[in-house]
């Protein structure tokens, strides 16, 4: 009897990476809602920020059971940094310039190399 209820394309060995990816996405959510909380002075965005922070940290910790610390933390922060950058541009009208785009490309390049080096 198989215990797994995940889709077949997600193997048990890849689950820590799925947890890490979801943790990174939750980091983007809490960064955005923290901005919307106006210094924790607005209740709903503050609640969303804190709850997604806790969930993000928990999933990061679960992923770190298997993925090396340096790799997991670097990828988690990279997903958050690039995601927050894109959310800022898309939803907060933050500036787009060549230097910021190059910086985001370098972050993504580093994430890919970190993942490849831990395989």
Short mmCIF file of N, CA and C in Angstrom, two decimals:
data_model
loop_
_atom_site.label_atom_id
_atom_site.label_comp_id
_atom_site.label_asym_id
_atom_site.label_seq_id
_atom_site.Cartn_x
_atom_site.Cartn_y
_atom_site.Cartn_z
N UNK A 1 0.85 -1.18 0.00
CA UNK A 1 0.00 0.00 0.00
C UNK A 1 0.89 1.24 0.00
N UNK A 2 0.63 2.15 -0.92
CA UNK A 2 1.44 3.35 -1.05
C UNK A 2 0.90 4.45 -0.15
N UNK A 3 1.80 5.08 0.58
CA UNK A 3 1.45 6.13 1.51
C UNK A 3 1.32 7.47 0.80
N UNK A 4 1.99 7.64 -0.30
CA UNK A 4 2.05 8.92 -0.99
C UNK A 4 0.73 9.25 -1.67
N UNK A 5 0.27 10.47 -1.49
CA UNK A 5 -0.93 10.95 -2.18
C UNK A 5 -0.58 12.06 -3.15
N UNK A 6 0.72 12.34 -3.32
CA UNK A 6 1.17 13.39 -4.22
C UNK A 6 1.05 12.91 -5.66
N UNK A 7 0.97 13.83 -6.59
CA UNK A 7 0.97 13.42 -8.00
C UNK A 7 2.23 12.59 -8.31
N UNK A 8 2.13 11.71 -9.27
CA UNK A 8 3.23 10.79 -9.58
C UNK A 8 4.52 11.49 -9.97
N UNK A 9 4.44 12.69 -10.56
CA UNK A 9 5.65 13.38 -11.01
C UNK A 9 6.43 13.98 -9.85
N UNK A 10 5.88 13.95 -8.64
CA UNK A 10 6.60 14.42 -7.46
C UNK A 10 7.00 13.19 -6.66
N UNK A 11 8.29 12.87 -6.68
CA UNK A 11 8.76 11.71 -5.93
C UNK A 11 9.03 12.10 -4.49
N UNK A 12 9.14 11.10 -3.62
CA UNK A 12 9.44 11.39 -2.21
C UNK A 12 10.75 12.13 -2.05
N UNK A 13 11.74 11.80 -2.89
CA UNK A 13 13.04 12.46 -2.81
C UNK A 13 13.00 13.92 -3.19
N UNK A 14 11.99 14.32 -3.95
CA UNK A 14 11.90 15.73 -4.36
C UNK A 14 11.02 16.55 -3.42
N UNK A 15 10.36 15.92 -2.46
CA UNK A 15 9.47 16.66 -1.56
C UNK A 15 10.18 17.77 -0.79
N UNK A 16 11.40 17.59 -0.30
CA UNK A 16 12.07 18.71 0.37
C UNK A 16 12.21 19.93 -0.55
N UNK A 17 12.41 19.68 -1.84
CA UNK A 17 12.51 20.80 -2.79
C UNK A 17 11.15 21.46 -2.99
N UNK A 18 10.09 20.69 -2.96
CA UNK A 18 8.74 21.26 -3.05
C UNK A 18 8.47 22.11 -1.81
N UNK A 19 8.83 21.59 -0.63
CA UNK A 19 8.67 22.38 0.61
C UNK A 19 9.46 23.68 0.53
N UNK A 20 10.67 23.60 0.00
CA UNK A 20 11.51 24.78 -0.10
C UNK A 20 10.91 25.80 -1.08
N UNK A 21 10.39 25.33 -2.19
CA UNK A 21 9.75 26.21 -3.15
C UNK A 21 8.54 26.91 -2.54
N UNK A 22 7.69 26.15 -1.86
CA UNK A 22 6.51 26.74 -1.22
C UNK A 22 6.94 27.73 -0.13
N UNK A 23 7.97 27.38 0.63
CA UNK A 23 8.49 28.30 1.65
C UNK A 23 8.95 29.61 1.01
N UNK A 24 9.60 29.53 -0.14
CA UNK A 24 10.04 30.73 -0.85
C UNK A 24 8.88 31.57 -1.33
N UNK A 25 7.84 30.92 -1.84
CA UNK A 25 6.64 31.65 -2.29
C UNK A 25 5.97 32.33 -1.09
N UNK A 26 5.90 31.63 0.02
CA UNK A 26 5.32 32.25 1.23
C UNK A 26 6.16 33.42 1.71
N UNK A 27 7.47 33.36 1.48
CA UNK A 27 8.31 34.51 1.83
C UNK A 27 7.94 35.74 1.00
N UNK A 28 7.63 35.51 -0.26
CA UNK A 28 7.18 36.62 -1.12
C UNK A 28 5.88 37.20 -0.59
N UNK A 29 4.96 36.31 -0.20
CA UNK A 29 3.66 36.76 0.33
C UNK A 29 3.87 37.59 1.59
N UNK A 30 4.70 37.10 2.52
CA UNK A 30 4.85 37.87 3.75
C UNK A 30 5.60 39.17 3.54
N UNK A 31 6.50 39.22 2.59
CA UNK A 31 7.18 40.49 2.30
C UNK A 31 6.18 41.51 1.76
N UNK A 32 5.32 41.06 0.84
CA UNK A 32 4.32 41.96 0.27
C UNK A 32 3.32 42.42 1.33
N UNK A 33 2.80 41.48 2.12
CA UNK A 33 1.81 41.88 3.12
C UNK A 33 2.43 42.68 4.25
N UNK A 34 3.72 42.49 4.51
CA UNK A 34 4.39 43.34 5.50
C UNK A 34 4.39 44.79 5.02
N UNK A 35 4.67 44.98 3.74
CA UNK A 35 4.62 46.33 3.15
C UNK A 35 3.20 46.90 3.27
N UNK A 36 2.20 46.06 3.02
CA UNK A 36 0.81 46.50 3.09
C UNK A 36 0.34 46.76 4.52
N UNK A 37 1.05 46.20 5.51
CA UNK A 37 0.64 46.38 6.91
C UNK A 37 0.99 47.77 7.44
N UNK A 38 1.79 48.51 6.70
CA UNK A 38 2.21 49.86 7.12
C UNK A 38 2.79 49.83 8.54
N UNK A 39 3.84 49.02 8.69
CA UNK A 39 4.50 48.94 9.99
C UNK A 39 3.65 48.23 11.04
N UNK A 40 2.91 47.21 10.62
CA UNK A 40 2.03 46.44 11.49
C UNK A 40 0.93 47.30 12.13
N UNK A 41 0.52 48.34 11.42
CA UNK A 41 -0.56 49.19 11.93
C UNK A 41 -1.92 48.81 11.33
N UNK A 42 -1.94 47.91 10.35
CA UNK A 42 -3.18 47.42 9.75
C UNK A 42 -3.33 45.94 10.11
N UNK A 43 -4.47 45.58 10.66
CA UNK A 43 -4.66 44.26 11.26
C UNK A 43 -4.57 43.10 10.26
N UNK A 44 -5.38 43.09 9.22
CA UNK A 44 -5.41 41.94 8.32
C UNK A 44 -4.06 41.68 7.64
N UNK A 45 -3.41 42.69 7.04
CA UNK A 45 -2.10 42.41 6.47
C UNK A 45 -1.08 41.95 7.52
N UNK A 46 -1.20 42.45 8.74
CA UNK A 46 -0.30 42.03 9.81
C UNK A 46 -0.50 40.56 10.16
N UNK A 47 -1.75 40.13 10.22
CA UNK A 47 -2.06 38.73 10.52
C UNK A 47 -1.55 37.82 9.40
N UNK A 48 -1.79 38.23 8.15
CA UNK A 48 -1.31 37.44 7.01
C UNK A 48 0.22 37.37 7.03
N UNK A 49 0.88 38.48 7.32
CA UNK A 49 2.34 38.52 7.38
C UNK A 49 2.86 37.52 8.39
N UNK A 50 2.35 37.58 9.59
CA UNK A 50 2.85 36.72 10.67
C UNK A 50 2.56 35.24 10.38
N UNK A 51 1.36 34.94 9.89
CA UNK A 51 1.02 33.54 9.64
C UNK A 51 1.83 32.98 8.47
N UNK A 52 2.05 33.75 7.42
CA UNK A 52 2.85 33.24 6.31
C UNK A 52 4.33 33.18 6.67
N UNK A 53 4.79 34.06 7.56
CA UNK A 53 6.17 33.96 8.06
C UNK A 53 6.38 32.65 8.79
N UNK A 54 5.46 32.34 9.69
CA UNK A 54 5.57 31.10 10.47
C UNK A 54 5.56 29.89 9.53
N UNK A 55 4.62 29.88 8.58
CA UNK A 55 4.54 28.75 7.64
C UNK A 55 5.79 28.65 6.79
N UNK A 56 6.31 29.78 6.34
CA UNK A 56 7.52 29.79 5.52
C UNK A 56 8.72 29.25 6.29
N UNK A 57 8.90 29.72 7.52
CA UNK A 57 10.01 29.24 8.35
C UNK A 57 9.86 27.75 8.65
N UNK A 58 8.64 27.30 8.91
CA UNK A 58 8.41 25.89 9.22
C UNK A 58 8.76 25.02 8.01
N UNK A 59 8.29 25.42 6.82
CA UNK A 59 8.60 24.64 5.62
C UNK A 59 10.10 24.67 5.31
N UNK A 60 10.75 25.79 5.56
CA UNK A 60 12.20 25.86 5.39
C UNK A 60 12.88 24.88 6.33
N UNK A 61 12.44 24.84 7.57
CA UNK A 61 13.03 23.92 8.54
C UNK A 61 12.82 22.46 8.13
N UNK A 62 11.64 22.14 7.62
CA UNK A 62 11.37 20.78 7.16
C UNK A 62 12.27 20.43 5.98
N UNK A 63 12.41 21.36 5.05
CA UNK A 63 13.28 21.13 3.89
C UNK A 63 14.73 20.93 4.32
N UNK A 64 15.15 21.64 5.37
CA UNK A 64 16.54 21.55 5.84
C UNK A 64 16.86 20.21 6.51
N UNK A 65 15.85 19.39 6.74
CA UNK A 65 16.14 18.04 7.25
C UNK A 65 16.95 17.26 6.23
N UNK A 66 16.74 17.58 4.96
CA UNK A 66 17.39 16.85 3.87
C UNK A 66 18.36 17.72 3.07
N UNK A 67 17.96 18.93 2.77
CA UNK A 67 18.78 19.82 1.93
C UNK A 67 19.81 20.52 2.82
N UNK A 68 21.06 20.61 2.37
CA UNK A 68 22.09 21.28 3.17
C UNK A 68 21.70 22.72 3.52
N UNK A 69 22.12 23.16 4.69
CA UNK A 69 21.80 24.50 5.20
C UNK A 69 22.09 25.60 4.18
N UNK A 70 23.32 25.64 3.68
CA UNK A 70 23.71 26.71 2.76
C UNK A 70 22.87 26.73 1.50
N UNK A 71 22.58 25.57 0.98
CA UNK A 71 21.77 25.47 -0.23
C UNK A 71 20.34 25.89 0.05
N UNK A 72 19.73 25.34 1.08
CA UNK A 72 18.33 25.65 1.39
C UNK A 72 18.14 27.13 1.69
N UNK A 73 19.00 27.67 2.53
CA UNK A 73 18.83 29.07 2.92
C UNK A 73 19.06 30.01 1.74
N UNK A 74 20.07 29.72 0.94
CA UNK A 74 20.35 30.56 -0.22
C UNK A 74 19.19 30.54 -1.21
N UNK A 75 18.65 29.37 -1.48
CA UNK A 75 17.55 29.27 -2.43
C UNK A 75 16.30 29.93 -1.87
N UNK A 76 16.02 29.72 -0.59
CA UNK A 76 14.85 30.34 0.05
C UNK A 76 14.92 31.87 -0.03
N UNK A 77 16.06 32.43 0.35
CA UNK A 77 16.18 33.89 0.31
C UNK A 77 16.19 34.40 -1.12
N UNK A 78 16.76 33.62 -2.04
CA UNK A 78 16.78 34.04 -3.44
C UNK A 78 15.39 34.08 -4.04
N UNK A 79 14.59 33.05 -3.76
CA UNK A 79 13.21 33.05 -4.24
C UNK A 79 12.48 34.27 -3.68
N UNK A 80 12.67 34.51 -2.40
CA UNK A 80 12.02 35.67 -1.77
C UNK A 80 12.48 36.99 -2.35
N UNK A 81 13.79 37.12 -2.58
CA UNK A 81 14.33 38.38 -3.09
C UNK A 81 13.85 38.67 -4.51
N UNK A 82 13.98 37.68 -5.38
CA UNK A 82 13.55 37.89 -6.77
C UNK A 82 12.03 38.02 -6.84
N UNK A 83 11.32 37.21 -6.07
CA UNK A 83 9.87 37.30 -6.07
C UNK A 83 9.38 38.65 -5.56
N UNK A 84 9.98 39.13 -4.48
CA UNK A 84 9.59 40.44 -3.95
C UNK A 84 9.92 41.56 -4.95
N UNK A 85 11.04 41.41 -5.63
CA UNK A 85 11.43 42.36 -6.68
C UNK A 85 10.35 42.41 -7.76
N UNK A 86 9.90 41.23 -8.23
CA UNK A 86 8.89 41.18 -9.28
C UNK A 86 7.53 41.67 -8.80
N UNK A 87 7.16 41.31 -7.58
CA UNK A 87 5.89 41.78 -7.01
C UNK A 87 5.93 43.31 -6.85
N UNK A 88 7.06 43.83 -6.41
CA UNK A 88 7.20 45.28 -6.28
C UNK A 88 6.99 46.00 -7.60
N UNK A 89 7.54 45.44 -8.66
CA UNK A 89 7.38 46.04 -9.99
C UNK A 89 5.93 45.91 -10.45
N UNK A 90 5.37 44.69 -10.31
CA UNK A 90 4.04 44.41 -10.85
C UNK A 90 2.91 45.09 -10.08
N UNK A 91 3.03 45.15 -8.75
CA UNK A 91 1.91 45.62 -7.94
C UNK A 91 2.15 46.92 -7.19
N UNK A 92 3.39 47.32 -7.05
CA UNK A 92 3.69 48.53 -6.25
C UNK A 92 4.35 49.63 -7.07
N UNK A 93 4.41 49.43 -8.38
CA UNK A 93 4.98 50.41 -9.30
C UNK A 93 6.41 50.81 -8.92
N UNK A 94 7.18 49.85 -8.45
CA UNK A 94 8.58 50.13 -8.12
C UNK A 94 9.37 50.25 -9.41
N UNK A 95 10.48 51.00 -9.37
CA UNK A 95 11.22 51.29 -10.60
C UNK A 95 11.90 50.05 -11.20
N UNK A 96 11.97 50.06 -12.53
CA UNK A 96 12.68 49.02 -13.27
C UNK A 96 13.82 49.71 -14.01
N UNK A 97 15.04 49.24 -13.76
CA UNK A 97 16.18 49.76 -14.51
C UNK A 97 17.17 48.63 -14.75
N UNK A 98 18.14 48.90 -15.57
CA UNK A 98 19.09 47.86 -15.98
C UNK A 98 19.82 47.25 -14.79
N UNK A 99 20.24 48.06 -13.86
CA UNK A 99 21.00 47.54 -12.71
C UNK A 99 20.16 46.58 -11.88
N UNK A 100 18.90 46.91 -11.65
CA UNK A 100 18.03 46.04 -10.86
C UNK A 100 17.74 44.73 -11.60
N UNK A 101 17.56 44.81 -12.91
CA UNK A 101 17.31 43.60 -13.69
C UNK A 101 18.55 42.71 -13.71
N UNK A 102 19.72 43.29 -13.88
CA UNK A 102 20.97 42.51 -13.86
C UNK A 102 21.14 41.85 -12.50
N UNK A 103 20.85 42.58 -11.43
CA UNK A 103 20.97 42.01 -10.08
C UNK A 103 20.04 40.81 -9.92
N UNK A 104 18.82 40.91 -10.41
CA UNK A 104 17.86 39.79 -10.32
C UNK A 104 18.35 38.60 -11.14
N UNK A 105 18.90 38.85 -12.31
CA UNK A 105 19.43 37.77 -13.15
C UNK A 105 20.59 37.09 -12.44
N UNK A 106 21.45 37.85 -11.79
CA UNK A 106 22.57 37.26 -11.05
C UNK A 106 22.08 36.41 -9.88
N UNK A 107 21.03 36.87 -9.21
CA UNK A 107 20.47 36.08 -8.10
C UNK A 107 19.94 34.75 -8.63
N UNK A 108 19.17 34.80 -9.72
CA UNK A 108 18.62 33.57 -10.30
C UNK A 108 19.76 32.65 -10.76
N UNK A 109 20.79 33.21 -11.35
CA UNK A 109 21.95 32.40 -11.78
C UNK A 109 22.58 31.71 -10.58
N UNK A 110 22.72 32.42 -9.49
CA UNK A 110 23.27 31.84 -8.28
C UNK A 110 22.39 30.72 -7.73
N UNK A 111 21.07 30.90 -7.81
CA UNK A 111 20.15 29.85 -7.35
C UNK A 111 20.28 28.59 -8.18
N UNK A 112 20.39 28.76 -9.49
CA UNK A 112 20.54 27.60 -10.37
C UNK A 112 21.84 26.88 -10.06
N UNK A 113 22.92 27.64 -9.91
CA UNK A 113 24.21 27.00 -9.59
C UNK A 113 24.18 26.32 -8.23
N UNK A 114 23.52 26.90 -7.26
CA UNK A 114 23.42 26.29 -5.94
C UNK A 114 22.66 24.98 -6.03
N UNK A 115 21.56 24.96 -6.77
CA UNK A 115 20.78 23.73 -6.93
C UNK A 115 21.61 22.67 -7.65
N UNK A 116 22.30 23.05 -8.70
CA UNK A 116 23.10 22.09 -9.46
C UNK A 116 24.25 21.54 -8.61
N UNK A 117 24.80 22.37 -7.76
CA UNK A 117 25.94 21.92 -6.95
C UNK A 117 25.53 20.99 -5.82
N UNK A 118 24.24 20.95 -5.49
CA UNK A 118 23.80 20.08 -4.41
C UNK A 118 23.17 18.79 -4.93
N UNK A 119 23.12 18.65 -6.23
CA UNK A 119 22.50 17.45 -6.83
C UNK A 119 23.36 16.22 -6.67
#
